[in-house]
Structures are given as C-alpha cells and as structure tokens.
Short mmCIF file of N, CA and C in Angstrom, two decimals:
data_model
loop_
_atom_site.label_atom_id
_atom_site.label_comp_id
_atom_site.label_asym_id
_atom_site.label_seq_id
_atom_site.Cartn_x
_atom_site.Cartn_y
_atom_site.Cartn_z
N GLY A 28 215.51 126.36 39.19
CA GLY A 28 214.26 125.84 39.70
C GLY A 28 214.27 124.35 39.95
N TYR A 29 215.36 123.68 39.69
CA TYR A 29 215.45 122.23 39.95
C TYR A 29 216.01 122.03 41.36
N TYR A 30 215.18 122.30 42.34
CA TYR A 30 215.66 122.34 43.72
C TYR A 30 216.07 120.98 44.26
N LYS A 31 215.36 119.93 43.85
CA LYS A 31 215.72 118.60 44.32
C LYS A 31 217.09 118.20 43.78
N SER A 32 217.33 118.46 42.51
CA SER A 32 218.64 118.17 41.92
C SER A 32 219.72 119.02 42.56
N ALA A 33 219.39 120.27 42.84
CA ALA A 33 220.37 121.16 43.49
C ALA A 33 220.72 120.64 44.87
N THR A 34 219.71 120.20 45.61
CA THR A 34 219.95 119.66 46.95
C THR A 34 220.89 118.46 46.89
N GLU A 35 220.64 117.58 45.94
CA GLU A 35 221.50 116.39 45.78
C GLU A 35 222.92 116.80 45.41
N ALA A 36 223.07 117.77 44.52
CA ALA A 36 224.40 118.21 44.09
C ALA A 36 225.15 118.85 45.26
N PHE A 37 224.47 119.65 46.04
CA PHE A 37 225.13 120.27 47.21
C PHE A 37 225.53 119.21 48.23
N GLN A 38 224.70 118.19 48.39
CA GLN A 38 225.04 117.11 49.33
C GLN A 38 226.27 116.36 48.85
N LYS A 39 226.36 116.11 47.55
CA LYS A 39 227.54 115.41 46.99
C LYS A 39 228.79 116.25 47.21
N LEU A 40 228.69 117.54 47.00
CA LEU A 40 229.83 118.43 47.20
C LEU A 40 230.29 118.37 48.66
N LYS A 41 229.34 118.41 49.59
CA LYS A 41 229.68 118.32 51.01
C LYS A 41 230.36 116.99 51.34
N ASP A 42 229.83 115.91 50.76
CA ASP A 42 230.37 114.58 51.05
C ASP A 42 231.77 114.38 50.46
N ARG A 43 231.99 114.85 49.25
CA ARG A 43 233.28 114.64 48.56
C ARG A 43 234.38 115.57 49.04
N TYR A 44 234.01 116.78 49.39
CA TYR A 44 235.00 117.79 49.79
C TYR A 44 234.61 118.44 51.12
N PRO A 45 234.59 117.67 52.19
CA PRO A 45 234.09 118.20 53.46
C PRO A 45 234.91 119.35 54.05
N TYR A 46 236.19 119.45 53.67
CA TYR A 46 237.04 120.49 54.25
C TYR A 46 237.21 121.69 53.33
N SER A 47 236.54 121.67 52.21
CA SER A 47 236.60 122.79 51.28
C SER A 47 235.77 123.95 51.80
N ARG A 48 236.21 125.17 51.48
CA ARG A 48 235.40 126.33 51.88
C ARG A 48 234.08 126.33 51.13
N LEU A 49 234.04 125.66 49.99
CA LEU A 49 232.79 125.56 49.24
C LEU A 49 231.78 124.62 49.91
N ALA A 50 232.27 123.72 50.76
CA ALA A 50 231.36 122.84 51.49
C ALA A 50 230.46 123.65 52.43
N VAL A 51 231.01 124.70 53.01
CA VAL A 51 230.23 125.56 53.88
C VAL A 51 229.14 126.26 53.07
N THR A 52 229.50 126.77 51.91
CA THR A 52 228.53 127.41 51.03
C THR A 52 227.48 126.39 50.59
N ALA A 53 227.92 125.17 50.31
CA ALA A 53 226.98 124.13 49.89
C ALA A 53 225.97 123.81 50.99
N GLU A 54 226.39 123.84 52.24
CA GLU A 54 225.46 123.60 53.35
C GLU A 54 224.34 124.64 53.34
N LEU A 55 224.73 125.88 53.18
CA LEU A 55 223.74 126.95 53.18
C LEU A 55 222.84 126.88 51.95
N LYS A 56 223.44 126.64 50.80
CA LYS A 56 222.65 126.58 49.56
C LYS A 56 221.71 125.37 49.56
N MET A 57 222.12 124.30 50.22
CA MET A 57 221.26 123.13 50.30
C MET A 57 220.00 123.48 51.12
N ALA A 58 220.17 124.19 52.21
CA ALA A 58 219.02 124.63 53.01
C ALA A 58 218.14 125.59 52.19
N ASP A 59 218.79 126.46 51.41
CA ASP A 59 218.02 127.38 50.55
C ASP A 59 217.20 126.61 49.52
N ALA A 60 217.79 125.58 48.93
CA ALA A 60 217.07 124.77 47.93
C ALA A 60 215.87 124.08 48.57
N LEU A 61 216.04 123.58 49.77
CA LEU A 61 214.91 122.96 50.47
C LEU A 61 213.83 123.98 50.78
N TYR A 62 214.23 125.18 51.17
CA TYR A 62 213.27 126.25 51.44
C TYR A 62 212.49 126.61 50.17
N LEU A 63 213.20 126.75 49.08
CA LEU A 63 212.55 127.14 47.82
C LEU A 63 211.65 126.03 47.28
N SER A 64 211.92 124.78 47.67
CA SER A 64 211.05 123.69 47.24
C SER A 64 209.91 123.47 48.25
N GLU A 65 209.79 124.41 49.19
CA GLU A 65 208.73 124.43 50.19
C GLU A 65 208.78 123.25 51.15
N GLU A 66 209.96 122.73 51.36
CA GLU A 66 210.17 121.69 52.37
C GLU A 66 210.72 122.40 53.61
N TYR A 67 209.82 123.12 54.28
CA TYR A 67 210.22 124.06 55.31
C TYR A 67 210.83 123.41 56.55
N ASP A 68 210.31 122.27 56.95
CA ASP A 68 210.87 121.62 58.14
C ASP A 68 212.30 121.16 57.88
N GLN A 69 212.54 120.57 56.72
CA GLN A 69 213.89 120.12 56.38
C GLN A 69 214.82 121.32 56.19
N ALA A 70 214.31 122.38 55.58
CA ALA A 70 215.12 123.58 55.40
C ALA A 70 215.49 124.18 56.75
N SER A 71 214.53 124.21 57.67
CA SER A 71 214.80 124.74 59.01
C SER A 71 215.88 123.91 59.70
N ASP A 72 215.81 122.60 59.54
CA ASP A 72 216.86 121.73 60.10
C ASP A 72 218.22 122.05 59.49
N GLY A 73 218.23 122.29 58.18
CA GLY A 73 219.49 122.64 57.49
C GLY A 73 220.06 123.95 57.99
N TYR A 74 219.21 124.95 58.14
CA TYR A 74 219.68 126.24 58.67
C TYR A 74 220.15 126.10 60.11
N ASP A 75 219.42 125.30 60.88
CA ASP A 75 219.79 125.08 62.27
C ASP A 75 221.17 124.42 62.37
N GLU A 76 221.39 123.41 61.54
CA GLU A 76 222.69 122.73 61.52
C GLU A 76 223.80 123.69 61.11
N PHE A 77 223.52 124.51 60.10
CA PHE A 77 224.52 125.49 59.65
C PHE A 77 224.88 126.43 60.79
N GLU A 78 223.86 126.91 61.51
CA GLU A 78 224.12 127.84 62.61
C GLU A 78 224.93 127.19 63.72
N LYS A 79 224.65 125.93 64.01
CA LYS A 79 225.40 125.23 65.06
C LYS A 79 226.84 124.98 64.65
N LEU A 80 227.05 124.65 63.38
CA LEU A 80 228.41 124.35 62.91
C LEU A 80 229.25 125.60 62.66
N HIS A 81 228.59 126.70 62.32
CA HIS A 81 229.30 127.93 61.95
C HIS A 81 228.70 129.14 62.67
N PRO A 82 228.76 129.18 63.99
CA PRO A 82 228.08 130.26 64.74
C PRO A 82 228.62 131.66 64.50
N LYS A 83 229.83 131.78 63.99
CA LYS A 83 230.43 133.11 63.75
C LYS A 83 230.42 133.50 62.27
N HIS A 84 229.78 132.70 61.44
CA HIS A 84 229.76 132.95 60.00
C HIS A 84 229.04 134.27 59.70
N LYS A 85 229.48 134.96 58.67
CA LYS A 85 228.90 136.25 58.32
C LYS A 85 227.44 136.16 57.87
N GLU A 86 227.00 134.96 57.47
CA GLU A 86 225.63 134.79 57.00
C GLU A 86 224.64 134.40 58.11
N ILE A 87 225.06 134.43 59.36
CA ILE A 87 224.18 134.04 60.46
C ILE A 87 222.90 134.89 60.52
N PRO A 88 222.95 136.21 60.31
CA PRO A 88 221.68 136.96 60.30
C PRO A 88 220.70 136.41 59.25
N TYR A 89 221.22 136.10 58.07
CA TYR A 89 220.39 135.51 57.01
C TYR A 89 219.83 134.16 57.45
N VAL A 90 220.67 133.35 58.07
CA VAL A 90 220.26 132.01 58.52
C VAL A 90 219.14 132.10 59.54
N ILE A 91 219.28 132.99 60.51
CA ILE A 91 218.23 133.16 61.53
C ILE A 91 216.94 133.66 60.89
N TYR A 92 217.08 134.59 59.95
CA TYR A 92 215.91 135.09 59.24
C TYR A 92 215.20 133.96 58.50
N GLN A 93 215.97 133.13 57.82
CA GLN A 93 215.40 132.02 57.06
C GLN A 93 214.75 131.00 57.98
N LYS A 94 215.33 130.78 59.15
CA LYS A 94 214.70 129.87 60.11
C LYS A 94 213.33 130.41 60.51
N GLY A 95 213.26 131.72 60.72
CA GLY A 95 211.97 132.34 61.01
C GLY A 95 211.00 132.21 59.85
N MET A 96 211.52 132.39 58.64
CA MET A 96 210.67 132.30 57.45
C MET A 96 210.14 130.88 57.23
N CYS A 97 210.94 129.88 57.60
CA CYS A 97 210.47 128.50 57.49
C CYS A 97 209.22 128.29 58.34
N GLN A 98 209.18 128.91 59.49
CA GLN A 98 208.00 128.83 60.35
C GLN A 98 206.89 129.75 59.84
N PHE A 99 207.28 130.94 59.42
CA PHE A 99 206.32 131.95 58.94
C PHE A 99 205.52 131.41 57.75
N MET A 100 206.19 130.70 56.86
CA MET A 100 205.52 130.18 55.67
C MET A 100 204.53 129.06 55.99
N GLN A 101 204.62 128.51 57.19
CA GLN A 101 203.72 127.43 57.59
C GLN A 101 202.54 127.91 58.43
N MET A 102 202.47 129.21 58.67
CA MET A 102 201.32 129.76 59.38
C MET A 102 200.09 129.60 58.49
N ARG A 103 199.02 129.12 59.05
CA ARG A 103 197.83 128.86 58.24
C ARG A 103 196.69 129.81 58.57
N THR A 104 195.82 129.41 59.44
CA THR A 104 194.64 130.21 59.77
C THR A 104 194.58 130.42 61.28
N ILE A 105 193.77 131.39 61.68
CA ILE A 105 193.71 131.72 63.10
C ILE A 105 192.90 130.71 63.91
N ASP A 106 192.25 129.77 63.25
CA ASP A 106 191.45 128.79 64.00
C ASP A 106 192.24 127.51 64.29
N ARG A 107 193.54 127.54 64.08
CA ARG A 107 194.40 126.38 64.34
C ARG A 107 195.47 126.73 65.36
N GLU A 108 196.13 125.70 65.86
CA GLU A 108 197.23 125.88 66.81
C GLU A 108 198.29 126.81 66.19
N GLN A 109 198.86 127.67 66.99
CA GLN A 109 199.77 128.70 66.49
C GLN A 109 201.24 128.41 66.78
N GLY A 110 201.62 127.14 66.79
CA GLY A 110 203.01 126.77 67.06
C GLY A 110 203.99 127.38 66.08
N HIS A 111 203.67 127.34 64.79
CA HIS A 111 204.57 127.92 63.79
C HIS A 111 204.68 129.43 63.94
N THR A 112 203.57 130.07 64.27
CA THR A 112 203.59 131.52 64.46
C THR A 112 204.48 131.90 65.63
N LEU A 113 204.36 131.15 66.73
CA LEU A 113 205.18 131.43 67.91
C LEU A 113 206.66 131.20 67.63
N LYS A 114 206.98 130.14 66.89
CA LYS A 114 208.39 129.86 66.56
C LYS A 114 208.95 130.93 65.63
N ALA A 115 208.15 131.36 64.66
CA ALA A 115 208.59 132.44 63.75
C ALA A 115 208.85 133.71 64.55
N LYS A 116 207.94 134.02 65.45
CA LYS A 116 208.08 135.20 66.31
C LYS A 116 209.39 135.13 67.10
N GLU A 117 209.66 133.97 67.69
CA GLU A 117 210.89 133.81 68.48
C GLU A 117 212.14 134.01 67.63
N GLU A 118 212.16 133.44 66.43
CA GLU A 118 213.34 133.59 65.56
C GLU A 118 213.53 135.05 65.13
N PHE A 119 212.44 135.71 64.77
CA PHE A 119 212.55 137.11 64.35
C PHE A 119 213.01 137.99 65.51
N GLU A 120 212.49 137.73 66.71
CA GLU A 120 212.92 138.50 67.88
C GLU A 120 214.39 138.24 68.19
N ARG A 121 214.82 137.00 68.04
CA ARG A 121 216.23 136.67 68.28
C ARG A 121 217.13 137.39 67.29
N LEU A 122 216.73 137.42 66.04
CA LEU A 122 217.51 138.12 65.02
C LEU A 122 217.59 139.61 65.33
N ILE A 123 216.47 140.20 65.68
CA ILE A 123 216.43 141.64 65.96
C ILE A 123 217.28 141.98 67.17
N SER A 124 217.26 141.13 68.18
CA SER A 124 218.05 141.43 69.38
C SER A 124 219.55 141.21 69.15
N ARG A 125 219.92 140.21 68.35
CA ARG A 125 221.34 139.94 68.12
C ARG A 125 221.96 140.85 67.06
N PHE A 126 221.20 141.17 66.02
CA PHE A 126 221.73 141.97 64.90
C PHE A 126 220.75 143.09 64.56
N PRO A 127 220.57 144.06 65.44
CA PRO A 127 219.52 145.07 65.25
C PRO A 127 219.69 145.95 64.01
N LYS A 128 220.90 146.13 63.53
CA LYS A 128 221.12 147.03 62.40
C LYS A 128 221.24 146.30 61.07
N ASP A 129 221.13 144.98 61.08
CA ASP A 129 221.27 144.19 59.86
C ASP A 129 220.04 144.37 58.97
N VAL A 130 220.23 144.23 57.66
CA VAL A 130 219.14 144.37 56.71
C VAL A 130 218.08 143.29 56.96
N TYR A 131 218.49 142.12 57.40
CA TYR A 131 217.52 141.06 57.69
C TYR A 131 216.72 141.35 58.96
N ALA A 132 217.28 142.12 59.86
CA ALA A 132 216.53 142.53 61.05
C ALA A 132 215.38 143.44 60.65
N ASP A 133 215.61 144.30 59.64
CA ASP A 133 214.53 145.16 59.15
C ASP A 133 213.39 144.33 58.56
N ARG A 134 213.75 143.31 57.79
CA ARG A 134 212.73 142.42 57.23
C ARG A 134 212.02 141.65 58.34
N ALA A 135 212.79 141.24 59.32
CA ALA A 135 212.21 140.48 60.44
C ALA A 135 211.21 141.33 61.22
N ARG A 136 211.47 142.62 61.35
CA ARG A 136 210.54 143.49 62.07
C ARG A 136 209.17 143.51 61.40
N LYS A 137 209.15 143.57 60.08
CA LYS A 137 207.89 143.57 59.34
C LYS A 137 207.14 142.26 59.54
N ASN A 138 207.87 141.15 59.44
CA ASN A 138 207.22 139.86 59.62
C ASN A 138 206.83 139.61 61.07
N LEU A 139 207.60 140.15 61.99
CA LEU A 139 207.27 140.02 63.41
C LEU A 139 205.93 140.68 63.69
N ARG A 140 205.72 141.84 63.12
CA ARG A 140 204.43 142.53 63.31
C ARG A 140 203.28 141.67 62.77
N LYS A 141 203.49 141.03 61.63
CA LYS A 141 202.46 140.14 61.07
C LYS A 141 202.20 138.97 62.01
N CYS A 142 203.24 138.44 62.60
CA CYS A 142 203.08 137.34 63.57
C CYS A 142 202.26 137.80 64.77
N LEU A 143 202.58 138.98 65.28
CA LEU A 143 201.86 139.49 66.44
C LEU A 143 200.38 139.73 66.13
N ILE A 144 200.10 140.26 64.96
CA ILE A 144 198.71 140.47 64.55
C ILE A 144 197.99 139.12 64.44
N PHE A 145 198.68 138.14 63.88
CA PHE A 145 198.11 136.80 63.74
C PHE A 145 197.79 136.21 65.11
N LEU A 146 198.73 136.36 66.05
CA LEU A 146 198.53 135.83 67.40
C LEU A 146 197.39 136.55 68.12
N ALA A 147 197.31 137.87 67.94
CA ALA A 147 196.22 138.63 68.56
C ALA A 147 194.88 138.19 67.98
N ASN A 148 194.81 138.02 66.68
CA ASN A 148 193.57 137.58 66.05
C ASN A 148 193.17 136.17 66.49
N TYR A 149 194.17 135.33 66.72
CA TYR A 149 193.89 133.99 67.24
C TYR A 149 193.25 134.07 68.62
N GLU A 150 193.82 134.90 69.50
CA GLU A 150 193.27 135.06 70.85
C GLU A 150 191.85 135.62 70.79
N ILE A 151 191.60 136.56 69.91
CA ILE A 151 190.26 137.11 69.75
C ILE A 151 189.30 136.04 69.24
N TYR A 152 189.76 135.25 68.29
CA TYR A 152 188.94 134.16 67.74
C TYR A 152 188.53 133.18 68.85
N VAL A 153 189.49 132.78 69.67
CA VAL A 153 189.22 131.85 70.76
C VAL A 153 188.30 132.51 71.79
N GLY A 154 188.56 133.78 72.09
CA GLY A 154 187.69 134.51 73.01
C GLY A 154 186.25 134.57 72.50
N ASN A 155 186.09 134.82 71.21
CA ASN A 155 184.76 134.85 70.61
C ASN A 155 184.07 133.49 70.70
N PHE A 156 184.84 132.44 70.48
CA PHE A 156 184.30 131.08 70.60
C PHE A 156 183.79 130.84 72.02
N TYR A 157 184.61 131.17 73.01
CA TYR A 157 184.20 130.99 74.41
C TYR A 157 182.95 131.82 74.72
N PHE A 158 182.92 133.04 74.22
CA PHE A 158 181.78 133.92 74.47
C PHE A 158 180.50 133.29 73.91
N LYS A 159 180.56 132.79 72.69
CA LYS A 159 179.39 132.17 72.05
C LYS A 159 178.93 130.93 72.82
N GLN A 160 179.88 130.23 73.43
CA GLN A 160 179.55 129.02 74.20
C GLN A 160 179.06 129.33 75.61
N GLY A 161 179.13 130.60 76.01
CA GLY A 161 178.67 131.00 77.33
C GLY A 161 179.73 130.93 78.41
N PHE A 162 180.99 130.76 78.02
CA PHE A 162 182.10 130.73 78.98
C PHE A 162 182.70 132.13 79.06
N TYR A 163 182.00 133.01 79.74
CA TYR A 163 182.35 134.43 79.74
C TYR A 163 183.65 134.71 80.48
N GLY A 164 183.93 133.95 81.52
CA GLY A 164 185.20 134.12 82.24
C GLY A 164 186.39 133.78 81.37
N ALA A 165 186.29 132.68 80.63
CA ALA A 165 187.38 132.28 79.73
C ALA A 165 187.53 133.29 78.60
N ALA A 166 186.42 133.76 78.08
CA ALA A 166 186.46 134.78 77.01
C ALA A 166 187.12 136.05 77.53
N LEU A 167 186.72 136.46 78.74
CA LEU A 167 187.30 137.66 79.34
C LEU A 167 188.82 137.52 79.50
N ALA A 168 189.26 136.35 79.91
CA ALA A 168 190.70 136.12 80.07
C ALA A 168 191.43 136.26 78.74
N ARG A 169 190.85 135.73 77.66
CA ARG A 169 191.48 135.85 76.33
C ARG A 169 191.53 137.31 75.87
N TYR A 170 190.44 138.01 76.04
CA TYR A 170 190.40 139.41 75.62
C TYR A 170 191.38 140.26 76.43
N THR A 171 191.45 140.00 77.72
CA THR A 171 192.38 140.73 78.58
C THR A 171 193.82 140.45 78.17
N TYR A 172 194.09 139.20 77.81
CA TYR A 172 195.43 138.82 77.35
C TYR A 172 195.81 139.63 76.10
N VAL A 173 194.86 139.82 75.19
CA VAL A 173 195.13 140.60 73.97
C VAL A 173 195.50 142.03 74.33
N ILE A 174 194.74 142.64 75.24
CA ILE A 174 195.01 144.03 75.64
C ILE A 174 196.39 144.14 76.29
N GLU A 175 196.73 143.19 77.14
CA GLU A 175 198.00 143.24 77.87
C GLU A 175 199.21 142.94 76.99
N ASN A 176 199.05 142.04 76.01
CA ASN A 176 200.20 141.59 75.22
C ASN A 176 200.27 142.14 73.80
N TYR A 177 199.15 142.60 73.26
CA TYR A 177 199.13 143.13 71.89
C TYR A 177 198.35 144.44 71.84
N PRO A 178 198.75 145.44 72.61
CA PRO A 178 197.90 146.64 72.74
C PRO A 178 197.87 147.56 71.52
N ASP A 179 198.86 147.51 70.67
CA ASP A 179 198.95 148.50 69.60
C ASP A 179 198.82 147.89 68.20
N LEU A 180 197.99 146.87 68.06
CA LEU A 180 197.90 146.19 66.78
C LEU A 180 196.59 146.45 66.04
N GLY A 181 195.76 147.36 66.53
CA GLY A 181 194.57 147.74 65.79
C GLY A 181 193.28 147.07 66.25
N GLU A 182 193.35 146.08 67.10
CA GLU A 182 192.16 145.38 67.56
C GLU A 182 191.66 145.91 68.90
N TYR A 183 192.22 146.99 69.35
CA TYR A 183 192.00 147.50 70.70
C TYR A 183 190.54 147.80 70.99
N SER A 184 189.86 148.56 70.13
CA SER A 184 188.48 148.98 70.42
C SER A 184 187.53 147.79 70.40
N GLU A 185 187.72 146.87 69.47
CA GLU A 185 186.88 145.66 69.41
C GLU A 185 187.02 144.83 70.68
N VAL A 186 188.24 144.69 71.15
CA VAL A 186 188.50 143.89 72.33
C VAL A 186 187.93 144.55 73.58
N LEU A 187 188.07 145.86 73.68
CA LEU A 187 187.49 146.57 74.83
C LEU A 187 185.97 146.41 74.87
N GLU A 188 185.35 146.45 73.72
CA GLU A 188 183.90 146.25 73.64
C GLU A 188 183.54 144.83 74.09
N ASN A 189 184.33 143.85 73.66
CA ASN A 189 184.08 142.46 74.06
C ASN A 189 184.30 142.25 75.56
N ILE A 190 185.29 142.93 76.11
CA ILE A 190 185.53 142.86 77.56
C ILE A 190 184.32 143.39 78.32
N SER A 191 183.78 144.49 77.86
CA SER A 191 182.60 145.09 78.48
C SER A 191 181.42 144.11 78.44
N LYS A 192 181.20 143.47 77.31
CA LYS A 192 180.11 142.50 77.17
C LYS A 192 180.31 141.32 78.13
N CYS A 193 181.55 140.83 78.24
CA CYS A 193 181.83 139.72 79.15
C CYS A 193 181.54 140.12 80.59
N LYS A 194 181.95 141.30 80.98
CA LYS A 194 181.72 141.76 82.35
C LYS A 194 180.23 141.89 82.64
N GLN A 195 179.46 142.36 81.67
CA GLN A 195 178.02 142.46 81.84
C GLN A 195 177.40 141.08 82.02
N LYS A 196 177.81 140.13 81.18
CA LYS A 196 177.29 138.76 81.27
C LYS A 196 177.67 138.12 82.60
N LEU A 197 178.91 138.32 83.02
CA LEU A 197 179.35 137.75 84.30
C LEU A 197 178.60 138.37 85.47
N ALA A 198 178.36 139.67 85.41
CA ALA A 198 177.60 140.35 86.47
C ALA A 198 176.17 139.82 86.51
N ALA A 199 175.59 139.60 85.34
CA ALA A 199 174.22 139.07 85.29
C ALA A 199 174.17 137.66 85.86
N GLU A 200 175.15 136.84 85.54
CA GLU A 200 175.22 135.47 86.09
C GLU A 200 175.36 135.49 87.61
N THR A 201 176.21 136.38 88.10
CA THR A 201 176.43 136.49 89.54
C THR A 201 175.16 136.92 90.26
N SER A 202 174.48 137.92 89.73
CA SER A 202 173.25 138.39 90.38
C SER A 202 172.16 137.32 90.31
N LEU A 203 172.12 136.53 89.25
CA LEU A 203 171.15 135.45 89.13
C LEU A 203 171.43 134.36 90.18
N LYS A 204 172.70 134.02 90.37
CA LYS A 204 173.07 133.03 91.38
C LYS A 204 172.72 133.52 92.78
N GLU A 205 172.97 134.80 93.05
CA GLU A 205 172.66 135.37 94.36
C GLU A 205 171.15 135.39 94.60
N ALA A 206 170.41 135.67 93.57
CA ALA A 206 168.95 135.68 93.69
C ALA A 206 168.42 134.29 93.99
N LYS A 207 168.99 133.28 93.36
CA LYS A 207 168.59 131.90 93.62
C LYS A 207 168.94 131.48 95.03
N LYS A 208 170.11 131.90 95.52
CA LYS A 208 170.52 131.57 96.88
C LYS A 208 169.59 132.20 97.91
N SER A 209 169.20 133.44 97.68
CA SER A 209 168.37 134.15 98.65
C SER A 209 166.95 133.58 98.68
N ARG A 210 166.46 133.00 97.61
CA ARG A 210 165.13 132.41 97.55
C ARG A 210 165.12 130.95 97.96
N TRP A 211 166.23 130.31 97.99
CA TRP A 211 166.30 128.87 98.20
C TRP A 211 165.65 128.39 99.49
N PRO A 212 165.93 128.96 100.65
CA PRO A 212 165.31 128.43 101.88
C PRO A 212 163.79 128.56 101.87
N PHE A 213 163.26 129.59 101.23
CA PHE A 213 161.82 129.79 101.23
C PHE A 213 161.11 128.80 100.34
N SER A 214 161.78 128.33 99.31
CA SER A 214 161.11 127.38 98.42
C SER A 214 160.91 126.03 99.09
N ILE A 215 161.72 125.69 100.09
CA ILE A 215 161.58 124.43 100.80
C ILE A 215 160.37 124.47 101.73
N CYS A 216 160.11 125.62 102.34
CA CYS A 216 159.04 125.75 103.32
C CYS A 216 157.67 125.67 102.68
N ARG A 217 157.53 125.93 101.44
CA ARG A 217 156.20 125.97 100.80
C ARG A 217 155.62 124.64 100.70
#
C-alpha cells in the first residue's frame, strides 16, 4: 500500500538497470502503483509509454485495459463534460477489437456497456435541459441521437416519449407562427 515509495523504487530500478528485463517489469509496475494511488493521468501516461516502448509485449491487453480504467475511474456525473467517458470507451473498444478473446476484453465489454449507458444518460440529461428551456429542436436532436447511437440500453421508451413531446411542441410553435403570419397584413389595416 505504499504506492509512492513503490513508484520511486521502480523508477530507481529503471534508472540503474535500464537494459535489465526487470526494468520492463518496473515500468509496468510503476504505472500500476500510480493507478492504485489514484493518480490516473500519470498512470495513463505510464501505460501509454509502456505500450509505445513494448508494443509486442504479452501484457499489452492488460495495459490497454488499464488505460481505459484510468479514464473510467475519472467519470463523474452526467451533468459534466464526458471526455473521460469517451476516452474510456475508445480504449475498451480498441482492446476488444485487437484482443477479442482475452480475459481483459471480457472485462472491457462490461465497462464499455457502463460507458455507453453513461453517455446515453448524458445525452438525455442535455435533451431534458433543452426541453425545459424551450429549445425543442435541440432537445429533439439529442433524443434522436440517443435512439440512433444507443438503442438497446434501456432508455428507449423514455426517449421515444420525449421525442413525441418535442414534435408536438414544435408543431404547436409552427402553427402559431403561421397563424401570426396570416393575420399580420390585417392588423396593419385596422
């Protein structure tokens, strides 16, 4: 549990014995220590460096998974920017496509689904915000995006109902505008 001390020890090992086979292990363990100490950005950089230096290493599926987890652990709430969620999704998808039968690919599939649900809920949240503000076209676009990109995540019926409400509001706005246009010339003559 002394992750900071472990990180320093692994760095010393890398510096003193750069050509040792243990230096490669130290690189990976150093990234693990950073991950376990919840320094996710630094850990992600460590995993990224490991992958660049050792692209054929047998631990690459684990490294890609951990890179995704570094982003996954930084996902917060659906009312914030979803950069970490998108990056986690990309890493998990990359792992699944490169190593589909690996044990880490199975773990990535579970976390990928959580990322997709998170992203769908974010889109619904933003759509709801637009709807409450009276921006029905923008809300409709968000809801439609959810249906097109996240159709099987459980939010389908709620989104379809919201799409129907948006279309009703937009139709009412359109008919109101047309009614105002048709009355406009007569109001000048009075």
